[in-house]
Amino acid sequence: MNSSVKREEPLRAVITIEITSDDYKDEYKTRRNKLARDAKFPGFRPGKVPTSLIEKRFGAALKTEVVNDTLNKELMRLADEEKLHLFGQPLLINEKELSFDADPITFIFHAALRPEVNIPLDKSIELPYYTSTISEASIDREDQRLRDRNRNQINPESVSVEAKDMLIGKLTEVEPEEGQEPVVVEKTYLMPSMMKNKAGEAFEGKKVGDIVRYNPFNAAEGNEQELASTLRLDKEKAVNHKGDFDFTIEEISRSIAPELGGEYYKKCFGESTDIKEETSYRNKLKELIEESQKERANTIFENQLQEVLKERLGNPELDKETLMKVFFKEEELEKLSKDEVEKRYNNLTKALLHTTLIDETARNNDIKVEQEEISKYIADMTWRQLLQYGIPPEMIGQFGQDFLKRNLENEEMIYNAHYSVLSRKLAEAAKERISVKEESLSEEDFEAKFNEILAAQAAEEEEQKTQEEQTEKTDN
């Protein structure tokens, strides 16, 4: 096997791999013989199928499979030995001229390379670390937030459904596909306030014993994981059930605001809490706010660090030709204007350079992320999401477990969690290595800085959503 790597500008590797029959013949024979042993052909006993018949029936496909496996192993070896840090997969550029009957078989790839990042985290980087004072108004808001989170649960039978109620009951498919049994889910949980497309409005004013017809597919906007959780089916099966379902309300689980007192303090802070009166309670709330402000201060610092790293990296010229072919479909781009294509490319490179900065700077400083850290991040985020919906902890139960399971299986969420954890660990390491000066701000200025970050993130998410919607339209 002959392999070579040639580096070109801008940031491209040309990879050439020549695979001869000697490189794969032994593996080919091993797989062919195994196939002959396992294959079932009329007129032949198991294990007695002639290899000539296997060659005739499966030879070409088997050869292609073995050659591709040999190729992928060589690509991985080259990437490791040549220290090729790539954006996406290498792009095969001689596919039209490629012949698996040739010997050797020559593969030529273009690979888009990441720019080299060697930005030291040292005292040449100077950043402020913002803190803030805490007012009585902030403590009042925290009190209200904590009361909302720790509302008392009741199960009224003679009242009608209100916003944020959790409903427990039986879900039955109205019109299953011909020849199929209807999907029936016993004792499932629904949160009408979390439903999309105003589907939750169908439940308003209903009581225990009422049957409500709604469409889970529309309520979830076709989200396969959400549907799978609701219907208790595999994702691949759940998305095929796009019709109406009847939900029989068996229980209404509602939360009401608590009053201050010993039982409430125990509910908030545990049975062993020594908080027994309002002054101690408010002091505890101040501690909680300080913890929250520390998290926000870390987010601001992390964002500032990333901006400094971006500035020092500059604007390296990437392999646009290869990147466009690797990350976008040609037929998709043909339906867009030049400005739209350029906008998509700019968004792509912005995201790629962002992850490259974090990856490479973390690698240079021996910072890694473990799977347990990713799972914990997603679990904590899921818990916060449910609390934001106004669901008290004791009401989360099975509904929360299903929600968490869905998030832990979401590849996009896992990807984002990985970079969130890595970025935070990088920022924590930077505090010990760069020049950091603490600076106190008013509550208003502190919140303004934090909200700037939230607004920028929201704008990016909206831009991504718009791009996905445009892609969906062009595909249709």
Coordinates of C-alpha atoms in Angstrom, one line a residue:
M1 CA 0.0 0.0 0.0
N2 CA 1.3 3.4 -1.0
S3 CA 0.0 6.5 0.9
S4 CA 0.9 10.1 0.8
V5 CA -0.2 13.4 2.3
K6 CA 0.4 16.7 0.6
R7 CA -0.5 19.9 2.4
E8 CA -1.8 22.8 0.4
E9 CA -3.1 26.3 1.0
P10 CA -5.6 27.3 2.2
L11 CA -5.5 24.6 5.0
R12 CA -6.1 21.6 2.8
A13 CA -4.5 18.1 2.8
V14 CA -4.5 16.1 -0.4
I15 CA -4.5 12.4 0.6
T16 CA -3.6 9.7 -1.9
I17 CA -3.9 6.0 -1.0
E18 CA -3.1 3.2 -3.4
I19 CA -4.5 -0.2 -2.3
T20 CA -3.2 -3.3 -4.0
S21 CA -4.8 -6.8 -4.0
D22 CA -2.1 -7.9 -1.6
D23 CA -3.4 -5.4 1.0
Y24 CA -6.8 -7.0 1.2
K25 CA -6.7 -10.6 -0.3
D26 CA -6.3 -12.4 3.0
E27 CA -9.2 -10.5 4.6
Y28 CA -11.3 -11.1 1.5
K29 CA -10.7 -14.9 1.7
T30 CA -11.5 -15.0 5.4
R31 CA -14.8 -13.2 4.9
R32 CA -15.6 -15.2 1.7
N33 CA -15.0 -18.5 3.5
K34 CA -17.1 -17.4 6.5
L35 CA -19.9 -16.5 4.1
A36 CA -19.6 -19.9 2.5
R37 CA -19.9 -21.6 5.9
D38 CA -23.0 -19.6 6.9
A39 CA -24.8 -19.2 3.6
K40 CA -27.9 -21.3 2.8
F41 CA -28.4 -22.2 -0.8
P42 CA -31.0 -24.6 -2.2
G43 CA -29.3 -28.0 -3.1
F44 CA -26.4 -27.6 -0.8
R45 CA -25.9 -28.6 2.8
P46 CA -24.9 -25.9 5.3
G47 CA -21.2 -25.2 5.1
K48 CA -20.8 -27.0 1.7
V49 CA -21.6 -24.1 -0.6
P50 CA -18.8 -23.9 -3.2
T51 CA -16.7 -20.8 -3.0
S52 CA -17.1 -20.3 -6.7
L53 CA -20.8 -19.8 -6.2
I54 CA -20.1 -17.3 -3.4
E55 CA -17.7 -15.5 -5.7
K56 CA -20.3 -15.3 -8.4
R57 CA -23.2 -14.2 -6.2
F58 CA -21.4 -11.9 -3.7
G59 CA -17.8 -11.4 -4.9
A60 CA -18.1 -7.8 -6.2
A61 CA -20.0 -6.6 -3.1
L62 CA -17.6 -8.4 -0.7
K63 CA -14.6 -6.9 -2.4
T64 CA -16.0 -3.4 -2.2
E65 CA -16.7 -3.9 1.5
V66 CA -13.2 -5.2 2.3
V67 CA -11.5 -2.5 0.2
N68 CA -13.5 0.2 2.0
D69 CA -12.7 -1.2 5.4
T70 CA -9.0 -1.3 4.4
L71 CA -9.2 2.3 3.2
N72 CA -10.9 3.6 6.3
K73 CA -8.2 2.0 8.5
E74 CA -5.5 3.6 6.4
L75 CA -7.2 7.0 6.6
M76 CA -7.3 6.7 10.4
R77 CA -3.7 5.7 10.5
L78 CA -2.6 8.7 8.3
A79 CA -4.7 11.2 10.3
D80 CA -3.0 10.0 13.5
E81 CA 0.6 9.8 12.2
E82 CA 0.4 13.0 10.2
K83 CA -1.5 14.8 13.0
L84 CA -4.3 15.8 10.6
H85 CA -6.9 17.7 12.6
L86 CA -9.8 17.7 10.1
F87 CA -13.1 19.5 9.7
G88 CA -15.5 16.7 8.9
Q89 CA -14.7 13.6 6.8
P90 CA -12.2 13.6 3.9
L91 CA -13.8 14.2 0.5
L92 CA -13.2 11.7 -2.3
I93 CA -12.5 13.7 -5.4
N94 CA -11.9 10.9 -8.0
E95 CA -15.0 8.9 -7.5
K96 CA -16.0 9.0 -11.2
E97 CA -12.7 7.6 -12.3
L98 CA -12.6 5.0 -9.5
S99 CA -12.6 1.3 -10.5
F100 CA -12.6 -1.6 -8.0
D101 CA -11.4 -3.8 -10.8
A102 CA -8.1 -2.0 -11.0
D103 CA -4.9 -3.1 -9.2
P104 CA -3.9 -0.9 -7.5
I105 CA -7.1 1.0 -6.7
T106 CA -6.2 4.7 -6.2
F107 CA -8.2 6.9 -3.9
I108 CA -7.6 10.7 -3.8
F109 CA -9.1 12.8 -1.0
H110 CA -9.3 16.5 -0.2
A111 CA -9.4 17.1 3.6
A112 CA -10.2 20.5 5.2
L113 CA -7.7 21.1 7.9
R114 CA -8.3 23.0 11.2
P115 CA -6.1 26.0 11.7
E116 CA -3.2 25.6 14.1
V117 CA -4.1 27.0 17.5
N118 CA -1.3 27.8 19.9
I119 CA -2.6 30.6 22.1
P120 CA -0.9 30.4 25.6
L121 CA -3.1 31.0 28.6
D122 CA -0.7 33.4 30.4
K123 CA -0.5 36.8 32.0
S124 CA -0.6 38.5 28.7
I125 CA -4.3 38.0 28.8
E126 CA -6.0 40.4 31.2
L127 CA -9.7 40.0 32.0
P128 CA -12.1 41.4 34.7
Y129 CA -14.1 39.0 36.9
Y130 CA -17.4 40.7 37.6
T131 CA -19.3 40.5 40.9
S132 CA -22.4 42.3 42.2
T133 CA -24.2 43.4 45.3
I134 CA -27.5 41.8 46.4
S135 CA -30.5 44.0 47.2
E136 CA -33.7 43.2 49.2
A137 CA -35.6 43.3 45.9
S138 CA -33.4 40.4 44.7
I139 CA -34.2 38.4 47.8
D140 CA -37.9 39.1 47.3
R141 CA -37.7 37.7 43.8
E142 CA -35.8 34.7 45.0
D143 CA -38.5 34.1 47.6
Q144 CA -41.2 34.1 44.9
R145 CA -39.1 31.8 42.7
L146 CA -38.6 29.3 45.5
R147 CA -42.2 29.4 46.4
D148 CA -43.1 28.7 42.8
R149 CA -40.7 25.8 42.7
N150 CA -41.9 24.2 46.0
R151 CA -45.6 24.5 45.6
N152 CA -47.8 22.1 47.4
Q153 CA -49.3 19.2 45.3
I154 CA -53.0 18.5 45.4
N155 CA -55.2 16.1 43.3
P156 CA -58.6 17.8 42.9
E157 CA -61.4 15.7 41.4
S158 CA -64.2 18.3 41.1
V159 CA -62.3 21.1 39.4
S160 CA -61.4 21.8 35.8
V161 CA -58.0 21.7 34.2
E162 CA -55.9 24.9 34.5
A163 CA -52.6 26.0 33.1
K164 CA -49.5 24.1 34.4
D165 CA -51.6 21.2 35.7
M166 CA -50.1 17.7 35.1
L167 CA -52.6 15.2 33.9
I168 CA -52.5 11.5 34.5
G169 CA -54.6 9.1 32.4
K170 CA -55.1 6.7 29.5
L171 CA -54.1 7.5 25.9
T172 CA -55.8 5.7 23.0
E173 CA -55.2 6.0 19.3
V174 CA -58.4 6.9 17.4
E175 CA -57.8 5.6 13.9
P176 CA -54.8 3.3 13.6
E177 CA -53.4 2.2 10.3
E178 CA -55.3 -0.4 8.4
G179 CA -54.6 -3.9 9.9
Q180 CA -52.9 -2.4 13.0
E181 CA -54.0 -2.5 16.6
P182 CA -54.4 1.0 18.2
V183 CA -51.7 2.3 20.4
V184 CA -52.9 2.3 24.0
V185 CA -50.8 3.8 26.8
E186 CA -52.0 3.2 30.4
K187 CA -51.2 5.7 33.2
T188 CA -49.3 8.2 31.1
Y189 CA -48.5 11.8 32.0
L190 CA -49.2 14.9 30.0
M191 CA -48.4 18.6 30.6
P192 CA -50.7 20.7 28.3
S193 CA -48.6 23.8 29.0
M194 CA -45.6 22.2 27.3
M195 CA -47.5 21.3 24.1
K196 CA -46.8 23.1 20.9
N197 CA -49.2 24.6 18.3
K198 CA -51.8 25.5 21.0
A199 CA -52.6 21.8 21.4
G200 CA -52.9 22.3 25.2
E201 CA -55.9 24.5 24.8
A202 CA -58.1 21.4 24.1
F203 CA -57.6 20.4 27.8
E204 CA -58.7 23.7 29.4
G205 CA -61.8 23.4 31.5
K206 CA -61.9 19.6 31.4
K207 CA -62.4 17.5 34.5
V208 CA -61.6 14.0 35.8
G209 CA -63.4 11.5 33.7
D210 CA -63.5 13.6 30.5
I211 CA -62.0 12.4 27.3
V212 CA -60.0 14.9 25.3
R213 CA -59.1 14.3 21.6
Y214 CA -55.8 15.8 20.5
N215 CA -52.9 15.1 18.1
P216 CA -49.6 14.2 19.9
F217 CA -47.7 14.5 16.6
N218 CA -48.7 18.2 16.2
A219 CA -48.3 18.8 19.9
A220 CA -44.7 17.7 19.7
E221 CA -44.1 19.4 16.3
G222 CA -43.1 16.0 15.0
N223 CA -40.2 15.7 17.5
E224 CA -39.5 12.0 17.4
Q225 CA -38.0 11.8 20.9
E226 CA -40.9 13.6 22.5
L227 CA -43.4 11.4 20.6
A228 CA -41.5 8.2 21.7
S229 CA -41.7 9.3 25.3
T230 CA -45.5 10.1 25.1
L231 CA -46.4 7.0 23.1
R232 CA -43.9 4.7 24.9
L233 CA -42.6 3.5 21.5
D234 CA -39.3 3.4 19.7
K235 CA -38.6 6.7 17.9
E236 CA -38.7 5.0 14.5
K237 CA -42.2 3.7 15.2
A238 CA -43.5 6.7 17.1
V239 CA -43.2 9.2 14.2
N240 CA -45.5 7.1 12.1
H241 CA -48.5 7.8 14.4
K242 CA -49.6 11.2 13.1
G243 CA -53.3 10.9 13.8
D244 CA -55.5 11.8 16.8
F245 CA -55.6 10.2 20.2
D246 CA -58.1 10.2 23.0
F247 CA -56.8 11.0 26.4
T248 CA -59.0 10.0 29.4
I249 CA -58.3 12.2 32.4
E250 CA -58.0 10.0 35.5
E251 CA -56.2 12.5 37.8
I252 CA -55.4 16.2 37.8
S253 CA -52.2 17.0 39.7
R254 CA -52.0 20.7 40.7
S255 CA -49.7 22.8 42.7
I256 CA -50.6 25.7 45.0
A257 CA -48.4 28.4 46.6
P258 CA -47.1 27.6 50.1
E259 CA -47.1 29.8 53.2
L260 CA -43.9 30.5 55.1
G261 CA -43.3 28.3 58.1
G262 CA -41.5 25.3 59.5
E263 CA -42.9 22.7 57.1
Y264 CA -42.1 25.0 54.1
Y265 CA -38.5 25.5 55.3
K266 CA -38.0 21.7 55.6
K267 CA -39.5 21.2 52.2
C268 CA -37.0 23.7 50.7
F269 CA -33.9 22.9 52.6
G270 CA -34.4 19.4 54.1
E271 CA -35.6 17.9 57.4
S272 CA -32.3 18.8 59.2
T273 CA -32.5 22.5 58.4
D274 CA -32.0 24.9 61.3
I275 CA -34.1 27.6 59.6
K276 CA -37.2 28.4 61.7
E277 CA -38.1 32.0 61.1
E278 CA -38.2 34.5 58.2
T279 CA -34.8 36.3 59.0
S280 CA -32.8 33.1 58.7
Y281 CA -34.9 32.1 55.7
R282 CA -34.0 35.4 53.9
N283 CA -30.3 35.0 54.8
K284 CA -30.4 31.6 53.2
L285 CA -32.0 33.1 50.1
K286 CA -29.1 35.6 49.9
E287 CA -26.7 32.6 49.9
L288 CA -28.6 31.0 47.0
I289 CA -28.5 34.3 45.1
E290 CA -24.7 34.5 45.7
E291 CA -24.4 31.0 44.2
S292 CA -26.5 31.9 41.2
Q293 CA -24.5 35.1 40.7
K294 CA -21.3 33.2 40.9
E295 CA -22.6 30.9 38.0
R296 CA -23.5 34.0 36.0
A297 CA -20.1 35.6 36.8
N298 CA -18.4 32.5 35.5
T299 CA -20.6 32.6 32.3
I300 CA -19.6 36.2 31.7
F301 CA -15.9 35.4 32.3
E302 CA -16.1 32.4 30.0
N303 CA -17.6 34.5 27.2
Q304 CA -14.9 37.1 27.6
L305 CA -12.2 34.5 27.4
Q306 CA -13.6 33.1 24.2
E307 CA -13.7 36.6 22.7
V308 CA -10.0 37.1 23.5
L309 CA -9.1 33.7 22.0
K310 CA -11.1 34.5 18.8
E311 CA -9.3 37.9 18.5
R312 CA -5.9 36.3 18.9
L313 CA -6.7 33.5 16.4
G314 CA -7.7 36.1 13.8
N315 CA -9.5 35.1 10.7
P316 CA -7.6 32.2 9.1
E317 CA -8.5 31.3 5.5
L318 CA -10.2 27.9 5.4
D319 CA -10.6 25.4 2.6
K320 CA -13.9 26.8 1.4
E321 CA -14.3 24.6 -1.6
T322 CA -14.0 21.4 0.4
L323 CA -16.0 22.6 3.4
M324 CA -18.9 23.6 1.1
K325 CA -19.0 20.1 -0.4
V326 CA -18.6 18.3 2.9
F327 CA -21.2 20.2 4.9
F328 CA -23.8 21.2 2.3
K329 CA -25.8 19.4 -0.3
E330 CA -25.2 20.7 -3.8
E331 CA -28.9 20.6 -4.7
E332 CA -29.7 22.5 -1.6
L333 CA -27.2 25.3 -2.4
E334 CA -28.5 25.6 -6.0
K335 CA -31.9 26.8 -4.6
L336 CA -30.3 29.6 -2.6
S337 CA -29.1 33.1 -3.6
K338 CA -25.4 33.9 -3.6
D339 CA -26.0 36.0 -0.4
E340 CA -27.8 33.2 1.3
V341 CA -25.0 30.7 0.4
E342 CA -22.4 33.1 1.7
K343 CA -24.3 33.6 4.9
R344 CA -24.5 29.9 5.5
Y345 CA -20.8 29.5 4.9
N346 CA -20.0 32.3 7.3
N347 CA -22.2 30.7 10.0
L348 CA -20.5 27.4 9.4
T349 CA -17.0 28.8 9.7
K350 CA -18.0 30.7 12.8
A351 CA -19.2 27.5 14.5
L352 CA -16.2 25.5 13.3
L353 CA -13.7 28.0 14.5
H354 CA -15.5 28.3 17.8
T355 CA -15.2 24.5 18.5
T356 CA -11.7 24.5 17.2
L357 CA -10.6 27.2 19.6
I358 CA -12.1 25.3 22.5
D359 CA -10.8 21.9 21.4
E360 CA -7.3 22.9 20.6
T361 CA -6.8 25.2 23.6
A362 CA -8.2 22.5 25.9
R363 CA -5.9 19.9 24.3
N364 CA -2.8 22.2 24.7
N365 CA -3.7 22.6 28.4
D366 CA -4.5 18.9 28.9
I367 CA -8.2 19.5 29.7
K368 CA -10.6 16.7 29.0
V369 CA -14.3 15.9 29.5
E370 CA -15.6 12.6 30.9
Q371 CA -18.9 11.0 29.9
E372 CA -20.1 11.3 33.5
E373 CA -19.6 15.1 33.3
I374 CA -21.7 15.3 30.2
S375 CA -24.5 13.1 31.7
K376 CA -24.5 15.2 34.9
Y377 CA -24.7 18.5 32.8
I378 CA -27.7 17.2 30.9
A379 CA -29.4 15.9 34.1
D380 CA -28.9 19.3 35.8
M381 CA -30.2 21.2 32.7
T382 CA -33.2 18.9 32.5
W383 CA -34.0 19.5 36.2
R384 CA -33.8 23.2 35.7
Q385 CA -36.1 23.0 32.6
L386 CA -38.8 21.2 34.5
L387 CA -38.6 23.6 37.4
Q388 CA -38.9 26.5 35.0
Y389 CA -42.2 25.0 33.8
G390 CA -43.4 25.4 37.4
I391 CA -43.4 21.7 38.2
P392 CA -42.5 21.1 41.9
P393 CA -39.8 18.5 42.5
E394 CA -42.2 15.9 44.1
M395 CA -44.4 16.1 41.0
I396 CA -41.7 15.4 38.4
G397 CA -41.6 11.6 39.0
Q398 CA -41.9 9.4 35.9
F399 CA -42.6 12.4 33.7
G400 CA -39.2 13.8 34.6
Q401 CA -37.5 10.5 34.1
D402 CA -38.9 10.2 30.6
F403 CA -37.9 13.7 29.8
L404 CA -34.3 13.1 31.1
K405 CA -34.1 9.8 29.1
R406 CA -35.1 11.7 26.0
N407 CA -32.4 14.3 26.5
L408 CA -29.7 11.8 27.3
E409 CA -30.4 10.2 23.9
N410 CA -30.4 13.4 21.9
E411 CA -27.2 13.6 19.9
E412 CA -27.4 17.4 19.4
M413 CA -27.8 17.9 23.2
I414 CA -24.9 15.5 24.0
Y415 CA -22.7 17.5 21.5
N416 CA -23.7 20.8 23.0
A417 CA -23.2 19.5 26.5
H418 CA -19.7 18.3 25.7
Y419 CA -18.6 21.8 24.5
S420 CA -20.4 23.5 27.4
V421 CA -18.6 21.4 29.9
L422 CA -15.2 21.7 28.1
S423 CA -15.6 25.5 27.7
R424 CA -16.3 25.9 31.4
K425 CA -13.4 23.7 32.5
L426 CA -11.1 25.7 30.2
A427 CA -12.3 29.0 31.7
E428 CA -11.7 27.6 35.2
A429 CA -8.2 26.6 34.3
A430 CA -7.6 30.1 32.7
K431 CA -8.4 31.8 36.0
E432 CA -5.2 30.3 37.5
R433 CA -3.0 31.2 34.5
I434 CA -4.1 34.6 33.1
S435 CA -4.3 38.0 34.8
V436 CA -7.7 38.4 36.5
K437 CA -9.0 41.5 38.3
E438 CA -12.2 41.3 40.3
E439 CA -14.6 44.2 39.7
S440 CA -17.9 44.9 41.5
L441 CA -20.9 46.1 39.5
S442 CA -24.4 47.3 40.4
E443 CA -27.1 44.7 40.0
E444 CA -28.4 46.4 36.9
D445 CA -25.1 46.5 35.2
F446 CA -24.3 42.9 36.2
E447 CA -27.6 41.7 34.8
A448 CA -27.1 43.7 31.7
K449 CA -23.8 42.0 30.9
F450 CA -25.3 38.6 31.5
N451 CA -28.4 39.4 29.4
E452 CA -26.2 40.5 26.5
I453 CA -24.8 37.0 26.4
L454 CA -28.3 35.4 26.6
A455 CA -29.5 37.7 23.8
A456 CA -26.6 36.8 21.5
Q457 CA -27.2 33.1 22.2
A458 CA -30.9 33.5 21.4
A459 CA -30.1 35.3 18.2
E460 CA -27.8 32.5 17.1
E461 CA -30.4 29.9 17.9
E462 CA -33.0 31.8 16.0
E463 CA -30.7 32.1 13.0
Q464 CA -30.0 28.3 13.2
K465 CA -33.7 27.6 13.3
T466 CA -34.4 29.8 10.3
Q467 CA -31.6 28.1 8.4
E468 CA -33.1 24.7 9.2
E469 CA -36.5 25.8 8.1
Q470 CA -35.1 27.1 4.8
T471 CA -33.3 23.7 4.3
E472 CA -36.5 21.9 4.9
K473 CA -38.4 24.0 2.4
T474 CA -35.7 23.5 -0.3
D475 CA -35.7 19.7 0.4
N476 CA -39.5 19.7 -0.3

